[in-house]
C-alpha cells in the first residue's frame, strides 16, 4: 500500500514555533481548520478558502449520493462565514460537523472496491485521507490550508486530532458515538444543565445548526 507520504494532499509545513509537520500524518486537516479558526485574521482567511472550495466543489456536490455532503457543507459554510469574530461557536461545534462532513464525503466519493475503515475507529486519518484521495477539490482545500500554516506569523499548530474524533467513523452527532452516547447533545446538556426539548432546539437554532427535534438536519430551514 502507498505510504503516508504518497497520499494526495499530504505535504510538510510548519509554524514559526515548531518543526516541520506532515499534513495527513503529524497533523490532520481538522488541526489546520481549528488552527485558522482560533484567530481573527486567519478565521477570515478560512472563510475565504472555504468559499473557494465551495466554488471548486459545486459540480461534485450536485452528484447523486452527495446529499449528506451538501447538508454538512451548508452547515460548515454558516459556521465559517456567519461568525467572523468566533464568538458564537465553540471548537467542539466545529469538530462535530467537520467529522460528519468529511465522513459523508468519504462515503459519497467512494468507488466499488474502496476499503472501508473500521466502524469503531476514532482516527481522523480514516475519514480525511480517503476524502483527500478521492476528491480533487478537497485535496486542493487541504493544500490551501496547509499553505496558510507556513505564514511567518503563524504559531505552532495544536494537534487537536491527537485526542481522536469526537464521534468516530460512521457516526453522527445524533447517533451513539464511539465514545458512548450522542456526544453533541451530551456536551450541550453538560454545559447548559438539563433542558427540555424546546429549549434544546432553541440552542441549536441559535448556533445555526438547523437541527429539528427528530434529530435530523432541517434542510428546508437552512435554505
Coordinates of N, CA, C and O in Angstrom, one line a residue, residues 5 24 26 46 51 56 64 105 109 115 125 132 144 151 156-157 177 192 195 215 220:
X5 N 3.4 9.4 2.9 CA 4.0 10.5 2.2 C 3.4 10.5 0.7 O 3.6 11.5 0.1
X24 N -1.7 15.1 7.1 CA -2.1 13.7 6.8 C -1.3 12.7 7.7 O -1.6 11.5 7.6
X26 N 1.5 13.9 10.7 CA 1.7 14.5 12.0 C 0.5 15.3 12.5 O 0.2 15.4 13.7
X46 N -9.9 31.7 6.5 CA -10.5 30.4 6.4 C -11.8 30.5 5.7 O -12.2 29.7 4.8
X51 N -14.9 29.4 0.8 CA -15.7 29.9 -0.3 C -15.1 29.4 -1.6 O -15.9 29.1 -2.5
X56 N -15.2 25.4 -6.1 CA -14.5 24.3 -6.8 C -15.2 23.0 -6.7 O -15.1 22.2 -7.7
X64 N -25.3 12.6 -7.6 CA -26.1 11.7 -6.8 C -25.3 11.0 -5.7 O -24.1 10.6 -6.0
X105 N -18.3 12.8 2.9 CA -17.6 13.0 1.7 C -16.8 11.7 1.3 O -16.7 11.3 0.2
X109 N -17.8 9.7 -2.2 CA -16.8 9.7 -3.2 C -16.2 8.3 -3.4 O -15.3 8.2 -4.3
X115 N -11.5 0.4 0.2 CA -11.6 -0.2 1.5 C -12.4 0.6 2.5 O -12.5 1.9 2.4
X125 N -7.6 10.2 10.4 CA -7.0 9.7 9.2 C -7.9 8.8 8.4 O -7.9 8.8 7.2
X132 N -9.3 13.0 0.8 CA -8.2 13.7 0.0 C -7.9 12.9 -1.2 O -7.6 13.5 -2.3
X144 N -4.4 24.4 0.3 CA -4.5 25.8 0.6 C -4.4 26.0 2.1 O -3.7 27.0 2.5
X151 N 2.8 30.6 7.0 CA 2.9 32.1 7.1 C 3.9 32.4 8.3 O 3.8 31.7 9.3
X156 N 2.6 27.7 16.3 CA 2.7 26.2 16.2 C 1.3 25.6 16.1 O 0.4 26.1 16.9
X157 N 1.1 24.7 15.3 CA -0.2 24.0 15.1 C -0.5 23.1 16.3 O 0.3 22.3 16.7
X177 N -22.0 7.7 19.7 CA -20.7 7.9 19.2 C -19.8 6.7 19.7 O -20.2 5.9 20.5
X192 N -25.2 23.4 29.7 CA -26.3 24.2 30.0 C -27.2 23.7 31.1 O -28.1 24.3 31.6
X195 N -32.2 20.3 30.0 CA -33.2 21.2 29.4 C -34.2 20.4 28.6 O -33.9 19.3 28.2
X215 N -34.0 15.0 15.4 CA -32.6 14.6 15.4 C -32.0 14.6 14.1 O -31.0 14.0 13.8
X220 N -34.8 22.4 4.9 CA -35.6 23.5 4.4 C -35.3 24.8 5.1 O -35.2 25.8 4.6

